Structures are given as structure tokens and as C-alpha cells.
Short mmCIF file of C-alpha atoms and ligand atoms in Angstrom, two decimals:
data_model
loop_
_atom_site.label_atom_id
_atom_site.label_comp_id
_atom_site.label_asym_id
_atom_site.label_seq_id
_atom_site.Cartn_x
_atom_site.Cartn_y
_atom_site.Cartn_z
CA MET A 115 -18.35 -25.38 -6.18
CA ARG A 116 -17.56 -29.00 -3.70
CA SER A 117 -19.32 -31.85 -3.44
CA GLN A 118 -20.78 -34.13 -1.60
CA PRO A 119 -18.92 -37.23 -1.25
CA PRO A 120 -21.02 -40.09 -1.20
CA GLY A 121 -23.15 -41.59 1.43
CA PRO A 122 -23.55 -44.63 3.05
CA PRO A 123 -26.55 -47.02 1.60
CA ALA A 124 -30.45 -46.06 3.10
CA SER A 125 -30.89 -47.70 5.90
CA PRO A 126 -33.70 -47.70 8.12
CA GLY A 127 -33.90 -46.15 11.93
CA PRO A 128 -33.02 -42.72 13.55
CA TYR A 129 -29.70 -42.86 12.03
CA ALA A 130 -30.24 -42.55 8.50
CA PRO A 131 -28.64 -40.36 6.60
CA GLY A 132 -29.63 -38.21 4.29
CA PRO A 133 -30.62 -34.68 5.58
CA CYS A 134 -31.29 -34.50 8.83
CA PRO A 135 -34.34 -31.55 10.01
CA TYR A 136 -31.56 -30.30 12.33
CA GLU A 137 -28.28 -30.46 10.25
CA LEU A 138 -28.71 -26.18 9.50
CA ASP A 139 -29.41 -25.44 13.56
CA ASP A 140 -25.60 -25.56 14.69
CA GLY A 141 -24.97 -22.11 13.51
CA ALA A 142 -27.86 -20.54 16.15
CA TYR A 143 -27.12 -22.61 18.33
CA ILE A 144 -23.14 -22.09 18.68
CA LEU A 145 -24.47 -18.25 18.39
CA GLY A 146 -26.36 -18.15 20.58
CA ALA A 147 -29.78 -17.21 18.64
CA LEU A 148 -31.58 -20.21 19.46
CA SER A 149 -34.90 -18.91 21.40
CA PRO A 150 -34.91 -20.60 24.48
CA ALA A 151 -37.33 -23.16 23.03
CA GLU A 152 -35.53 -24.23 19.93
CA ARG A 153 -32.44 -24.81 22.23
CA ALA A 154 -33.59 -27.37 24.61
CA GLU A 155 -34.92 -29.25 21.51
CA TYR A 156 -31.95 -28.73 19.97
CA GLU A 157 -29.20 -29.97 22.94
CA ARG A 158 -32.76 -33.49 22.96
CA HIS A 159 -32.10 -33.71 19.27
CA LEU A 160 -28.04 -33.59 19.64
CA ALA A 161 -28.27 -36.15 22.26
CA THR A 162 -29.44 -38.78 18.90
CA CYS A 163 -27.42 -37.36 16.39
CA PRO A 164 -23.77 -37.66 16.50
CA PRO A 165 -23.50 -35.65 12.83
CA CYS A 166 -24.98 -32.51 15.02
CA ARG A 167 -23.39 -33.81 17.62
CA ASP A 168 -20.20 -34.46 15.66
CA ALA A 169 -20.44 -30.27 13.75
CA ILE A 170 -21.03 -28.60 17.09
CA ALA A 171 -17.71 -29.97 18.14
CA GLN A 172 -15.76 -28.85 14.89
CA LEU A 173 -17.76 -25.01 15.42
CA ALA A 174 -17.67 -24.98 19.71
CA VAL A 175 -14.64 -23.60 19.51
CA LEU A 176 -15.91 -20.50 17.25
CA PRO A 177 -17.67 -18.24 20.71
CA GLY A 178 -14.55 -17.94 21.99
CA LEU A 179 -12.03 -16.85 18.57
CA LEU A 180 -15.48 -13.97 18.35
CA GLY A 181 -15.41 -12.94 21.52
CA ARG A 182 -12.55 -11.57 21.62
CA LEU A 183 -12.68 -8.70 19.61
CA ASP A 184 -15.10 -6.84 20.86
CA PRO A 185 -18.18 -5.36 19.67
CA GLN A 186 -18.31 -2.23 19.18
CA THR A 187 -14.90 -2.72 17.35
CA ALA A 188 -17.03 -6.24 14.89
CA GLN A 189 -19.84 -3.80 14.83
CA ARG A 190 -17.78 -0.51 12.74
CA SER A 191 -18.44 -0.79 9.37
CA VAL A 192 -17.93 1.96 7.23
CA THR A 193 -17.01 3.95 3.68
CA ALA A 194 -13.26 5.03 2.41
CA PRO A 195 -13.40 8.69 3.03
CA PRO A 196 -13.48 10.41 -0.92
CA THR A 197 -10.10 11.96 0.29
CA LEU A 198 -8.02 9.04 0.24
CA LEU A 199 -7.74 7.50 -3.26
CA PRO A 200 -6.29 10.99 -4.27
CA ARG A 201 -4.48 10.64 -1.11
CA VAL A 202 -2.82 7.56 -1.93
CA LEU A 203 -2.22 8.22 -6.32
CA ALA A 204 -0.36 11.57 -4.90
CA ALA A 205 2.16 9.14 -3.01
CA VAL A 206 2.56 6.29 -5.34
CA ARG A 207 3.59 10.05 -8.33
CA ALA A 208 5.80 10.84 -5.97
CA GLN A 209 7.26 7.59 -4.67
CA ARG A 210 7.63 6.95 -8.84
CA ALA A 211 9.13 11.04 -9.35
CA ALA A 212 11.76 9.56 -7.02
CA ALA A 213 12.43 5.66 -9.20
CA ARG A 214 12.24 8.22 -12.54
CA ARG A 215 14.65 10.97 -11.31
CA ARG A 216 16.84 7.53 -9.78
CA ARG A 217 16.70 6.18 -12.56
CA LEU A 218 17.16 9.79 -14.42
CA LEU A 219 20.72 10.52 -12.43
CA THR A 220 22.38 7.49 -13.01
CA THR A 221 22.13 7.68 -16.54
CA VAL A 222 23.27 11.19 -16.87
CA ALA A 223 26.33 9.61 -15.10
CA GLY A 224 26.44 7.17 -18.12
CA VAL A 225 25.93 10.19 -20.14
CA VAL A 226 28.47 12.34 -19.40
CA ALA A 227 31.77 8.63 -18.99
CA ALA A 228 30.14 8.39 -22.33
CA VAL A 229 30.64 11.54 -23.91
CA ALA A 230 33.83 12.05 -22.41
CA LEU A 231 35.10 8.32 -23.67
CA ALA A 232 33.45 9.78 -26.77
CA LEU A 233 35.14 13.27 -26.99
CA VAL A 234 38.79 11.93 -25.34
CA VAL A 235 38.59 9.13 -29.01
CA GLY A 236 37.54 11.34 -31.09
CA ILE A 237 34.11 9.83 -31.80
CA GLY A 238 31.54 12.96 -32.59
CA VAL A 239 27.92 11.69 -30.23
CA LYS A 240 24.83 11.75 -30.32
CA LEU A 241 23.06 11.26 -27.40
CA ALA A 242 19.79 10.07 -26.84
CA LEU A 243 17.82 10.89 -23.24
CA PRO A 244 15.20 9.49 -21.45
CA ALA A 245 11.79 11.06 -22.81
CA GLY A 246 10.59 13.53 -20.40
CA PRO A 247 7.28 14.68 -19.81
CA ALA A 248 6.66 17.54 -22.69
CA PRO A 249 8.37 18.37 -24.95
CA LEU A 250 11.38 20.51 -25.07
CA THR A 251 11.76 23.79 -26.57
CA TYR A 252 15.51 24.79 -26.23
CA ARG A 253 16.26 28.37 -26.15
CA PRO A 254 20.36 29.51 -26.78
CA MET A 255 22.10 30.94 -24.01
CA SER A 256 24.18 34.21 -23.93
CA VAL A 257 28.43 33.58 -25.29
CA GLY A 258 30.11 34.73 -21.56
CA ASP A 259 33.98 35.05 -21.60
CA ASN A 260 34.51 34.54 -25.57
CA THR A 261 37.97 32.92 -25.20
CA VAL A 262 35.86 30.48 -25.05
CA ARG A 263 33.62 30.17 -29.15
CA VAL A 264 30.72 28.38 -27.82
CA ASP A 265 26.81 27.52 -28.84
CA ALA A 266 24.77 26.86 -25.91
CA GLU A 267 21.33 26.14 -26.19
CA ILE A 268 19.41 25.07 -22.61
CA GLY A 269 15.90 23.24 -22.41
CA ILE A 270 13.95 23.71 -18.78
CA GLN A 271 11.31 21.37 -17.92
CA GLU A 272 9.18 21.19 -14.64
CA GLN A 273 9.74 17.96 -13.31
CA SER A 274 7.43 16.82 -10.57
CA SER A 275 10.64 16.83 -7.56
CA GLY A 276 12.56 20.12 -8.39
CA THR A 277 13.81 20.69 -12.94
CA MET A 278 15.82 18.67 -15.17
CA VAL A 279 18.11 21.19 -17.76
CA SER A 280 18.78 19.86 -20.81
CA VAL A 281 22.62 21.44 -22.58
CA ARG A 282 23.36 21.21 -25.99
CA CYS A 283 26.71 23.13 -27.31
CA LEU A 284 29.44 23.19 -29.89
CA TYR A 285 32.60 24.44 -29.75
CA HIS A 286 33.94 26.39 -32.17
CA ASP A 287 37.40 25.81 -31.99
CA GLN A 288 39.03 23.69 -34.53
CA SER A 289 42.21 22.07 -32.63
CA ASP A 290 42.76 19.63 -29.90
CA HIS A 291 41.69 20.84 -27.79
CA THR A 292 39.61 20.00 -24.85
CA TRP A 293 37.84 21.96 -22.36
CA GLN A 294 35.90 20.19 -18.32
CA ILE A 295 32.98 21.95 -17.81
CA LEU A 296 30.77 22.43 -15.54
CA LEU A 297 27.22 23.06 -15.46
CA ILE A 298 26.45 25.33 -12.09
CA VAL A 299 22.54 25.74 -11.11
CA TYR A 300 22.43 29.28 -8.47
CA PRO A 301 19.15 29.27 -6.76
CA ARG A 302 17.10 32.76 -5.67
CA GLU A 303 18.26 31.93 -2.68
CA GLU A 304 20.54 29.40 -1.72
CA GLU A 305 24.13 28.42 -2.96
CA ALA A 306 25.32 27.52 -6.48
CA GLU A 307 24.89 23.76 -7.13
CA SER A 308 26.98 21.62 -10.19
CA ILE A 309 24.64 19.44 -11.89
CA GLY A 310 27.08 18.14 -14.48
CA SER A 311 30.39 17.79 -15.65
CA TRP A 312 31.93 16.62 -19.15
CA VAL A 313 34.68 17.14 -21.45
CA ALA A 314 34.30 19.05 -24.39
CA THR A 315 36.32 19.11 -27.81
CA GLY A 316 36.57 21.38 -30.79
CA GLY A 317 33.74 20.61 -33.48
CA GLN A 318 31.89 17.59 -31.71
CA PRO A 319 28.28 18.26 -31.07
CA VAL A 320 27.83 17.52 -27.10
CA GLU A 321 23.92 17.00 -25.59
CA VAL A 322 23.43 16.51 -21.64
CA SER A 323 20.80 16.46 -19.33
CA ALA A 324 20.76 16.83 -15.45
CA ILE A 325 18.40 17.33 -12.62
CA THR A 326 19.02 19.94 -10.10
CA ARG A 327 16.11 19.92 -6.60
CA TYR A 328 14.69 23.45 -7.65
CA SER A 329 11.64 24.24 -9.58
CA PRO A 330 12.04 26.33 -11.96
CA ASP A 331 11.16 29.67 -10.57
CA GLN A 332 13.15 28.72 -7.85
CA ILE A 333 16.74 29.43 -10.73
CA ASP A 334 18.16 32.89 -10.84
CA ARG A 335 20.05 31.19 -13.85
CA ILE A 336 22.27 28.29 -15.16
CA GLU A 337 25.95 28.71 -15.86
CA LEU A 338 28.16 27.09 -18.44
CA GLN A 339 32.44 27.52 -17.28
CA THR A 340 35.61 25.86 -17.21
CA ARG A 341 37.18 24.49 -14.47
CA ASN A 342 38.35 27.07 -13.08
CA HIS A 343 34.62 29.09 -13.01
CA THR A 344 34.64 30.96 -15.70
CA THR A 345 31.25 31.88 -17.70
CA ILE A 346 31.61 30.50 -21.03
CA ALA A 347 27.57 30.87 -21.74
CA TRP A 348 24.86 31.44 -18.33
CA TRP A 349 20.88 31.93 -19.55
CA SER A 350 18.52 33.19 -16.90
CA PRO A 351 14.77 32.97 -17.21
CA MET B 31 -3.64 7.57 -16.77
CA THR B 32 -1.17 4.78 -15.87
CA ASP B 33 -0.97 1.20 -15.45
CA ASP B 34 0.47 2.10 -11.94
CA GLU B 35 -3.15 4.44 -10.80
CA ASP B 36 -5.14 2.05 -12.55
CA LEU B 37 -3.88 -0.45 -10.01
CA ILE B 38 -4.85 1.77 -7.51
CA ARG B 39 -7.99 2.77 -8.48
CA ALA B 40 -9.39 -0.84 -8.69
CA LEU B 41 -8.01 -1.58 -5.57
CA GLN B 42 -10.07 0.78 -4.50
CA ALA B 43 -13.03 0.71 -5.92
CA GLU B 44 -13.18 -3.67 -5.18
CA HIS B 45 -11.58 -3.35 -1.84
CA GLY B 46 -11.43 0.34 -0.24
CA ASP B 47 -14.68 0.04 1.69
CA ALA B 48 -13.88 -2.78 3.53
CA LEU B 49 -9.54 -2.49 3.38
CA PHE B 50 -11.16 0.93 5.29
CA THR B 51 -12.72 -1.02 7.78
CA HIS B 52 -10.28 -3.01 8.57
CA ALA B 53 -7.59 -0.20 8.80
CA LEU B 54 -9.96 1.09 11.45
CA ARG B 55 -10.91 -1.33 13.55
CA LEU B 56 -6.52 -1.81 13.60
CA CYS B 57 -5.98 1.89 13.90
CA ASP B 58 -8.74 1.61 16.79
CA GLY B 59 -11.52 4.08 15.71
CA ASP B 60 -8.20 5.63 14.61
CA ARG B 61 -9.69 7.82 11.09
CA GLN B 62 -6.05 9.53 10.35
CA ARG B 63 -4.34 6.55 11.02
CA ALA B 64 -6.29 3.81 8.96
CA GLU B 65 -6.07 6.62 6.68
CA ASP B 66 -1.95 6.53 6.49
CA LEU B 67 -1.96 2.30 6.85
CA VAL B 68 -4.70 2.04 3.58
CA GLN B 69 -2.42 4.38 1.76
CA GLU B 70 0.86 2.09 3.60
CA THR B 71 -0.68 -1.43 2.40
CA LEU B 72 -2.02 0.22 -1.26
CA LEU B 73 1.54 1.10 -1.68
CA ARG B 74 3.01 -2.01 -1.01
CA ALA B 75 0.59 -3.24 -3.90
CA TRP B 76 1.45 -1.10 -5.87
CA ARG B 77 5.59 -1.90 -4.74
CA HIS B 78 5.00 -5.34 -5.28
CA PRO B 79 2.58 -6.29 -8.00
CA GLU B 80 3.17 -9.98 -7.91
CA ALA B 81 1.95 -10.33 -4.26
CA LEU B 82 -2.06 -9.76 -6.08
CA ASP B 83 -1.50 -13.08 -7.84
CA PRO B 84 -4.55 -14.48 -8.03
CA GLU B 85 -2.73 -18.12 -8.85
CA ARG B 86 -1.36 -16.81 -4.53
CA GLY B 87 -3.94 -16.53 -3.29
CA SER B 88 -7.21 -13.60 -2.64
CA THR B 89 -6.32 -10.13 -3.23
CA ARG B 90 -8.43 -9.52 -0.30
CA ALA B 91 -6.51 -11.70 1.91
CA TRP B 92 -3.30 -9.75 0.40
CA LEU B 93 -4.64 -6.88 1.24
CA PHE B 94 -6.24 -7.65 4.99
CA THR B 95 -3.22 -9.60 5.98
CA THR B 96 -0.39 -6.81 4.84
CA ALA B 97 -2.33 -3.93 6.97
CA ARG B 98 -2.69 -6.85 10.42
CA ARG B 99 1.27 -6.59 10.22
CA LEU B 100 2.09 -3.24 9.10
CA ALA B 101 -0.66 -2.28 12.69
CA ILE B 102 1.03 -4.51 14.64
CA ASP B 103 4.05 -3.23 13.24
CA ALA B 104 3.45 -0.12 13.86
CA TRP B 105 1.88 -0.60 17.72
CA ARG B 106 5.63 -2.64 18.82
CA ARG B 107 6.99 0.63 17.67
CA ARG B 108 5.19 2.76 19.45
CA GLU B 109 4.64 0.08 22.45
CA ALA B 110 8.80 0.33 22.38
CA ARG B 111 9.02 4.21 22.92
CA VAL B 112 6.96 4.43 25.27
CA GLY B 113 9.29 1.76 26.93
CA GLU B 114 12.37 4.18 26.46
CA VAL B 115 11.15 5.71 28.51
CA VAL B 116 13.37 7.12 31.47
CA THR B 117 11.65 6.98 35.29
CA ASP B 118 13.43 7.50 38.25
CA SER B 119 11.30 4.32 39.85
CA ILE B 120 12.36 1.22 39.14
CA PRO B 121 10.68 -0.72 36.27
CA GLU B 122 8.32 -2.32 36.65
CA PRO B 123 6.46 -5.59 33.67
CA ARG B 124 5.24 -3.75 31.56
CA PRO B 125 1.19 -4.80 31.61
CA GLU B 126 1.04 -4.19 28.31
CA LEU B 127 2.86 -6.85 26.35
CA SER B 128 -0.01 -8.90 27.38
CA GLU B 129 -2.31 -5.78 25.69
CA THR B 130 -0.05 -5.99 22.23
CA ASP B 131 -1.98 -9.89 22.40
CA ARG B 132 -4.78 -9.56 23.52
CA ALA B 133 -4.49 -6.62 20.61
CA VAL B 134 -3.78 -8.96 18.05
CA GLU B 135 -6.12 -12.01 18.47
CA ALA B 136 -8.86 -9.06 18.41
CA TRP B 137 -7.05 -7.81 14.77
CA THR B 138 -7.01 -11.44 13.61
CA ILE B 139 -10.50 -12.17 14.46
CA ALA B 140 -11.50 -8.80 12.45
CA GLU B 141 -9.19 -10.06 9.81
CA ALA B 142 -11.37 -13.32 8.88
CA LEU B 143 -14.81 -11.65 10.07
CA ASP B 144 -13.25 -8.73 6.89
CA ARG B 145 -12.60 -12.11 4.78
CA LEU B 146 -16.28 -13.78 4.69
CA SER B 147 -19.25 -12.34 2.29
CA PRO B 148 -21.12 -9.79 3.16
CA SER B 149 -23.63 -11.84 4.21
CA HIS B 150 -22.53 -14.28 6.33
CA ARG B 151 -20.28 -11.27 8.09
CA GLU B 152 -24.07 -10.44 8.65
CA VAL B 153 -25.11 -12.76 10.12
CA LEU B 154 -22.65 -13.44 12.46
CA ILE B 155 -22.64 -9.38 13.29
CA GLU B 156 -26.12 -9.66 13.95
CA CYS B 157 -26.58 -12.61 16.13
CA PHE B 158 -23.44 -13.02 18.38
CA TYR B 159 -22.07 -8.88 18.41
CA ARG B 160 -25.82 -8.11 18.29
CA GLY B 161 -26.93 -11.22 20.36
CA ARG B 162 -30.03 -11.36 18.18
CA SER B 163 -32.28 -14.24 18.19
CA VAL B 164 -33.03 -16.02 15.18
CA ALA B 165 -36.67 -13.76 14.81
CA GLU B 166 -34.65 -11.05 15.53
CA ALA B 167 -32.59 -10.97 13.28
CA ALA B 168 -34.59 -12.28 10.90
CA ALA B 169 -36.32 -9.37 11.31
CA VAL B 170 -33.72 -7.14 11.13
CA LEU B 171 -32.31 -8.05 7.30
CA GLY B 172 -35.60 -8.58 6.18
CA ILE B 173 -35.25 -12.43 5.45
CA PRO B 174 -36.87 -15.24 6.43
CA PRO B 175 -35.93 -17.56 9.79
CA GLY B 176 -34.93 -19.93 7.96
CA THR B 177 -32.58 -17.96 5.72
CA VAL B 178 -30.96 -16.77 8.74
CA LYS B 179 -30.58 -20.24 10.46
CA SER B 180 -29.11 -21.76 6.89
CA ARG B 181 -26.89 -18.48 6.79
CA THR B 182 -25.60 -18.73 10.64
CA HIS B 183 -24.54 -23.03 9.16
CA TYR B 184 -22.74 -21.62 6.15
CA ALA B 185 -20.95 -18.73 8.23
CA VAL B 186 -19.58 -20.30 10.91
CA ARG B 187 -17.93 -23.26 8.71
CA ALA B 188 -17.20 -19.96 6.30
CA LEU B 189 -15.24 -18.69 9.52
CA ARG B 190 -14.33 -22.21 10.37
CA LEU B 191 -11.95 -22.30 6.61
CA VAL B 192 -10.16 -18.58 7.46
CA LEU B 193 -9.20 -19.05 10.54
CA ASP B 194 -7.79 -22.26 9.29
CA GLU B 195 -6.27 -20.55 6.70
CA MET B 196 -5.45 -17.90 8.62
CA GLY B 197 -3.00 -20.45 11.28
CA VAL B 198 -5.35 -19.32 14.47
CA THR B 199 -7.41 -22.59 14.32
CA ARG B 200 -6.49 -26.75 13.51
ZN1 ZN C 158 -29.23 -33.98 13.39
#
């Protein structure tokens, strides 16, 4: 709240401070809303009242500015359509999913590098991955080529913009041998894509998640392959 | 439901109608473009929640200003596309430029009106844009003529302040 500044001491005469009886008429006057009789009266008053003249001088710019907006547009007032909020919320979710996907891909790249490094220096790793929207159920993958003995499980999670594929596997080979493993997604209609790779070594469990842009029902098969594209484990929905 | 969605819901509940009205003015009555504009404005708010800090000014003012800037950008992009049209004739000076400036002026005044309280905006619409006298406005709004006078007195001052804040006057 703004308080009134203290006025000059009261003095008699036509310029006596205190509320001018015409004080509240200035808005209606500049907007052109006074009746002709009131308008004439107000203008006679203006000739004798400097505070009202000052007020009008301050406000005189307004009618010209208001006039730059056409009346039809000015009068338009509506309620927002009920479809608007769901639409904006959907856009927010889509943008958030895209941001999360970017973060996750960054994390997966880091994870894969960490696994590779850990395996190279011979440390067992258990990877904590970003929590997904629903609990993940793992199913066993079928064994492909028996030159590499692997127990592999796969978990599939639908995302707003694709599928998160989580794989955990253990290679039974007890030698110091290492393999480069590729995680390949075969969509029904399109070219296969590699969505991850890591280095595996015997006796060391590996847990990796990666994202493909295809939805679960677009996926025909997911495989673990060696670098020379021998299938060592596969899964089909 | 998440905090993000709560923010959008809260903004929509408090400012949705006013923002859509504002957007509709900016889009010359095109509801589809107005919806796009509201969506883009709310997404900006979601991406930059720090801009809505009450200490940095009114949320509604920020939303309106953002919508106006986006509308001006869109208008200028459309104008640029129109300007790219290849013709065989000698290019003429483009009258749309001043048209854009006029549109921006009108939008600025619309925004100033939208920032006023509903009762202040109402008397300005009745007395200025609908050309009603104090007595007529009093009848339409169901308030005494003296109240119409005092509301217009305060409404024009509030408008002057908003225009000062927006850098239009002063
Ligand atoms: Zn006076």
C-alpha cells in the first residue's frame, strides 16, 4: 500500500488541498465517457484547478495509445480450450523423455567404458544403472554359438520414445581370454543396429543397459554377438 | 504426477485463460496458432522456472512478454519468407514492415490491458473501446455511475504504470 504523501497545510480559497470533488472524473474524461453536460462542467473546472490539469496532462498520452489496438481485438476475451493443458503436458513429457534419453545415453557410454576398463584391470563390477519407470524383469536369452559359454538374461522396458534393453551376462570361460561383445537389435522392418559394446572376460559378470529408438513390438530379435558377428546369445519377443 | 507437471498445471489454472486471450490477440484470432503460442510460452516457463521467481516480477507479466516476443519472432519469420518469394518484377519497398510495426504496437497495448486487473480492464473496454458513457457502462456492469468513474480514475493510472514498466511511455 502506498500512503498519501503529507499535503501542504490547509489554507482557505479555491485551491484548498484535500479531495477535489472532480478528482475521480479524469479517467472518464480522457476516455470520452462523460456526458456532454458533465464534460462541459469538468472543462470549466479544469480552468480553475491546477491539480486536475496536471493529472490530465499525465494521462493525455493514453487515448492515442489505446487507439492503436482495434476495438474488436481489444474486446476479445475467451477461456482456454480444454484440450490445451493435456497438449502442453504431453509436450513437457516428450521433452523430458528426450532429455532423460540424452542423459541415459551419456551414462551408458560411461558405463560401457567403465566396464571395459574394469575388465581390463581385472576388477569385478556391479553396475548401478539409472532407475527405469517400471521394475525390470529379466528373461534368459537363448544360447547361440557354444564356442563362448555365456549365461545371459535380458530385460525390456518400453520408454516413451523407444525401448531400454538391459542385459546381464556371465562368461564361464575361466581363462584370461577377453571378447568384445556387441549388443545388436534387429527391428522387423529395418536395418539392424548396434546399441552397445563392451569387453567381456571369463568369470566376470557384466550388466549393461542401452536404448533403441524402436518400440518393443517393432523388435524382431536382440542378439549378443562377437566382434566377427558370431551370435553367442539371442532373444526374441 | 511430477513437479514439472504441477508447475504447468498451476500456471494454466492461474493464467491459462488470460494467456490464451492474449495469445489469440497476438495471433489475430487464429485459435490454432494461439494454442501453439501458449504451448511454447508454457514450455519456456518450464525450461526456465527461475524466470518465474516472484522477486523478479509478476509471473503473468513474464508469460505475456514471452508470448509477445515469440509472436513477434514468428511474425518476422513469416515476413522474411514472404520477402524471399522470387518475382520477375523489380522489388518494391515492402509496406509490410510498417504493418509489422503497427501490429507490434497493437500487441503491446493488448498486453498492457491484459496485465490490468479484470475490473480495470473491464471499464476501459466499456468506456473506450465500446464507446459507452459512464451511465451506460454503469448499467452494463451493474455498478453505480460513481463506481465507474472511480474505477476509470484508477484504471487509467494503472495502465499508465504498466506502460511505463513496459517502456512504452516515460
Ligand atoms: Zn480538480
